[in-house]
Short mmCIF file of C-alpha atoms in Angstrom, two decimals:
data_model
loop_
_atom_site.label_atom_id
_atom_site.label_comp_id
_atom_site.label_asym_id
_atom_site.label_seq_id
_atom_site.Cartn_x
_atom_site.Cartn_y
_atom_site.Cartn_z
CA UNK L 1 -23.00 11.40 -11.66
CA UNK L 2 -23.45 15.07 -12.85
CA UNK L 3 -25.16 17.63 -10.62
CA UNK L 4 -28.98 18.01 -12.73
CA UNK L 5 -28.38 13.87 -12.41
CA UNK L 6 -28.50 13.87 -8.88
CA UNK L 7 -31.30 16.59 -8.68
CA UNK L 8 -33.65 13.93 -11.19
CA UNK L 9 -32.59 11.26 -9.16
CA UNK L 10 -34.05 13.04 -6.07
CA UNK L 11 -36.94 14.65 -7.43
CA UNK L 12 -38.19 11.29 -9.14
CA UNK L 13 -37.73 9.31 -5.46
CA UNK L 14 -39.77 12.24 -4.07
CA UNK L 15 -42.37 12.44 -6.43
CA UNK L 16 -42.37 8.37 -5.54
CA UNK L 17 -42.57 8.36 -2.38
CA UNK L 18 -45.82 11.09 -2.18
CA UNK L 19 -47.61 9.05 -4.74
CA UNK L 20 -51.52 8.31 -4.02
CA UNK L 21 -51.09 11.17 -1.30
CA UNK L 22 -53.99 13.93 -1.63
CA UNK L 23 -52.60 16.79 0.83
CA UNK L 24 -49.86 16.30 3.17
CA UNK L 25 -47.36 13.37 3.55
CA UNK L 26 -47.14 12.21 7.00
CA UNK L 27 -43.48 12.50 6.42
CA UNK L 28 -42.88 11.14 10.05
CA UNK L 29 -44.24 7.78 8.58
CA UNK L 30 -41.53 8.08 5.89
CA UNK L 31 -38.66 8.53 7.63
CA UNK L 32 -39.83 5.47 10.24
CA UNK L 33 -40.42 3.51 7.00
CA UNK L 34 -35.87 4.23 6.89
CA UNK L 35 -35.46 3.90 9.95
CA UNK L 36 -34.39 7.30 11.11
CA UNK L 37 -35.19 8.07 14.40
CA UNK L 38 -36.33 11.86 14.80
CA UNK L 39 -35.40 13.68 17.61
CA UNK L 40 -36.80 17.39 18.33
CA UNK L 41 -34.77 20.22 19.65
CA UNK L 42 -37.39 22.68 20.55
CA UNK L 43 -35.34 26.02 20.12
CA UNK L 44 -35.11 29.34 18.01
CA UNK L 45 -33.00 28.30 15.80
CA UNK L 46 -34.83 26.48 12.22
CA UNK L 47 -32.24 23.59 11.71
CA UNK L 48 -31.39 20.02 11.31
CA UNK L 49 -28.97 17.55 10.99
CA UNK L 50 -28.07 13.64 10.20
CA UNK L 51 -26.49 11.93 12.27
CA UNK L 52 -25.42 7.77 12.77
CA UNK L 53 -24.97 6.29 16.20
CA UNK L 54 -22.11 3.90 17.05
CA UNK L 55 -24.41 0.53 16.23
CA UNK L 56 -24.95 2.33 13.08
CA UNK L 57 -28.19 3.80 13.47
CA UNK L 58 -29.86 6.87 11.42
CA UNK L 59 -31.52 10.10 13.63
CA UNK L 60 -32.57 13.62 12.37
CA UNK L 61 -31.99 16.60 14.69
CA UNK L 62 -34.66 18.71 14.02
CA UNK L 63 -34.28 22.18 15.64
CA UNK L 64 -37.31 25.01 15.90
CA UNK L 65 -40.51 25.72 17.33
CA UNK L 66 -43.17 25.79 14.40
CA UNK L 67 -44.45 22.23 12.66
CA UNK L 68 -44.52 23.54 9.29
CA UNK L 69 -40.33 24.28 9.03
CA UNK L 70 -40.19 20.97 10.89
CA UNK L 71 -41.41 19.19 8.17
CA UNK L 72 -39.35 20.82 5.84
CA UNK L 73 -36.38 19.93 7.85
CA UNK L 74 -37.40 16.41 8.28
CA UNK L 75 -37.78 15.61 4.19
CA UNK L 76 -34.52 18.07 3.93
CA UNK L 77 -32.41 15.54 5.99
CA UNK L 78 -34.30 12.50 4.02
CA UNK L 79 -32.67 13.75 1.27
CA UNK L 80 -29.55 14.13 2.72
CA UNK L 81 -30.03 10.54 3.84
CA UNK L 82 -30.88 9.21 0.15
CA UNK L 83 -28.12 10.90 -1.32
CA UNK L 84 -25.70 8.99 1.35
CA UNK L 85 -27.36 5.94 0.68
CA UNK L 86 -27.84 5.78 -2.42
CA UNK L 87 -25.06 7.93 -4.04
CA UNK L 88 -22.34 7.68 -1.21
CA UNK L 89 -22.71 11.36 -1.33
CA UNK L 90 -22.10 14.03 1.33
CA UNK L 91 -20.03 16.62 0.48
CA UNK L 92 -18.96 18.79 3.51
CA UNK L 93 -18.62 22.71 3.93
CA UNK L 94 -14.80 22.44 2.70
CA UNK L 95 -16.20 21.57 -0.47
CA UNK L 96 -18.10 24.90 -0.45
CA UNK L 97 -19.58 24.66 -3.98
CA UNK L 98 -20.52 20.79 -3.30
CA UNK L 99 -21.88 21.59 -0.22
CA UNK L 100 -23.93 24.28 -1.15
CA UNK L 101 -25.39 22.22 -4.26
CA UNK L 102 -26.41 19.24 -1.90
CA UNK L 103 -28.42 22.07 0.29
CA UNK L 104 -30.01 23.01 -2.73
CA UNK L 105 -30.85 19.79 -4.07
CA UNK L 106 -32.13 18.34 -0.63
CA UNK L 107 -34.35 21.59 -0.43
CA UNK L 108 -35.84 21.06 -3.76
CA UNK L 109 -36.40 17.10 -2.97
CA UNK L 110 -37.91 18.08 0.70
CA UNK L 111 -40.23 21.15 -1.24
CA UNK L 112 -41.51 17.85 -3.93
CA UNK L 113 -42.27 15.76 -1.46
CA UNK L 114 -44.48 17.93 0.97
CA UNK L 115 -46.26 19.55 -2.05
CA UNK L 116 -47.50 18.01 -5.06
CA UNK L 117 -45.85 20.22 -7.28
CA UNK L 118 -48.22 18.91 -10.70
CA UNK L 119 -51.21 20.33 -8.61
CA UNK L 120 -49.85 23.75 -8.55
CA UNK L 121 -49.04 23.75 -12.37
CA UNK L 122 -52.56 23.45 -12.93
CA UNK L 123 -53.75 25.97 -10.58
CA UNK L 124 -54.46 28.71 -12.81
CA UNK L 125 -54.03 32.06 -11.36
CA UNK L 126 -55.72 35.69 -12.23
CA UNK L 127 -54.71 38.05 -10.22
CA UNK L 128 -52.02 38.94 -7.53
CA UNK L 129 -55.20 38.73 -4.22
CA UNK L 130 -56.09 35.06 -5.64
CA UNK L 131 -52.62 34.35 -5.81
CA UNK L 132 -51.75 35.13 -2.16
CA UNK L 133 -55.12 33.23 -1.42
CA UNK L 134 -53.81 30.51 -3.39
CA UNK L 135 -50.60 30.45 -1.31
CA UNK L 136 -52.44 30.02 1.87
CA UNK L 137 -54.67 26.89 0.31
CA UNK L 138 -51.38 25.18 -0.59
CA UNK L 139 -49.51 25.94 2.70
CA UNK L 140 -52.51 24.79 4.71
CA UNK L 141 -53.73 22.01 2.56
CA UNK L 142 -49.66 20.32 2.43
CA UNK L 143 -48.68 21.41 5.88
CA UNK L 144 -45.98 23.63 4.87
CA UNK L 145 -44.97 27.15 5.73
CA UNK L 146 -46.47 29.82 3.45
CA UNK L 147 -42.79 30.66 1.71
CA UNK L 148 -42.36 26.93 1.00
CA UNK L 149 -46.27 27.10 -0.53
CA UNK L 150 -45.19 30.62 -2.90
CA UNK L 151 -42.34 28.91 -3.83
CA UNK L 152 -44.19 26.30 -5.35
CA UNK L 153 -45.74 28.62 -7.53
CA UNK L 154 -42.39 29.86 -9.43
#
């Protein structure tokens, strides 16, 4: 499968699995609903990772202090597990350009499925103070960090 195939495939399970939600996901639900155990690393570092144990059970590291990049992280290493699920695909950092692309593609998947992207299309904008105002609704209304929200946008 080619690389915009894999980025579909993810964005179209995202978009599924936020359906019927109004504001934010309760993406703690969604990763119970796998079966991946989160575990919290409360520390100043804004990280996460994947992980099986020996009996073949999934867990999430998540690493950081503030909810909002938590979240992120959280639907970041769904993606992650999708792809390996799903795809059998998992590049690692020896396969820089790989690698790099599954980052990418897991950050876009985590971004659709914390905010509802067709919402922002139709928020019509007029000027760069009701933009930034705009920002704030989004990142408060999905849960997300304000960058995440202004990303949204472009």
């Amino acid at each position: 499968m080619n690389n915009d195939a894999i980025v579909a495939w993810l964005l179209s399970r995202a978009k599924t699995l936020r359906a019927g939600a109004q504001g934010a996901v309760n993406i703690t639900e969604i990763l119970a609903a796998f079966e991946i155990q989160v575990r919290f690393d409360v520390c100043d570092r804004r990280s996460g990772t994947l992980g099986q144990t020996k009996d073949g059970k999934w867990f999430a590291i998540v690493r950081g202090k503030r909810p909002t990049f938590e979240r992120f992280t959280m639907a970041h290493e769904l993606g992650h597990f999708l792809l390996i699920k799903n795809m059998n695909y998992s590049p690692t950092i020896s396969d820089k350009a790989n690698y790099y692309f599954c980052e990418d593609a897991c950050n876009q998947f985590a971004a659709r499925l914390l905010v509802n992207y067709d919402q922002v299309a139709a928020t019509k904008v007029s000027s760069s103070k009701e933009c930034l105002g705009q920002v704030r609704y989004i990142a408060t209304r999905y849960a997300v960090s304000t960058e995440a929200a202004a990303r949204s946008f472009i």
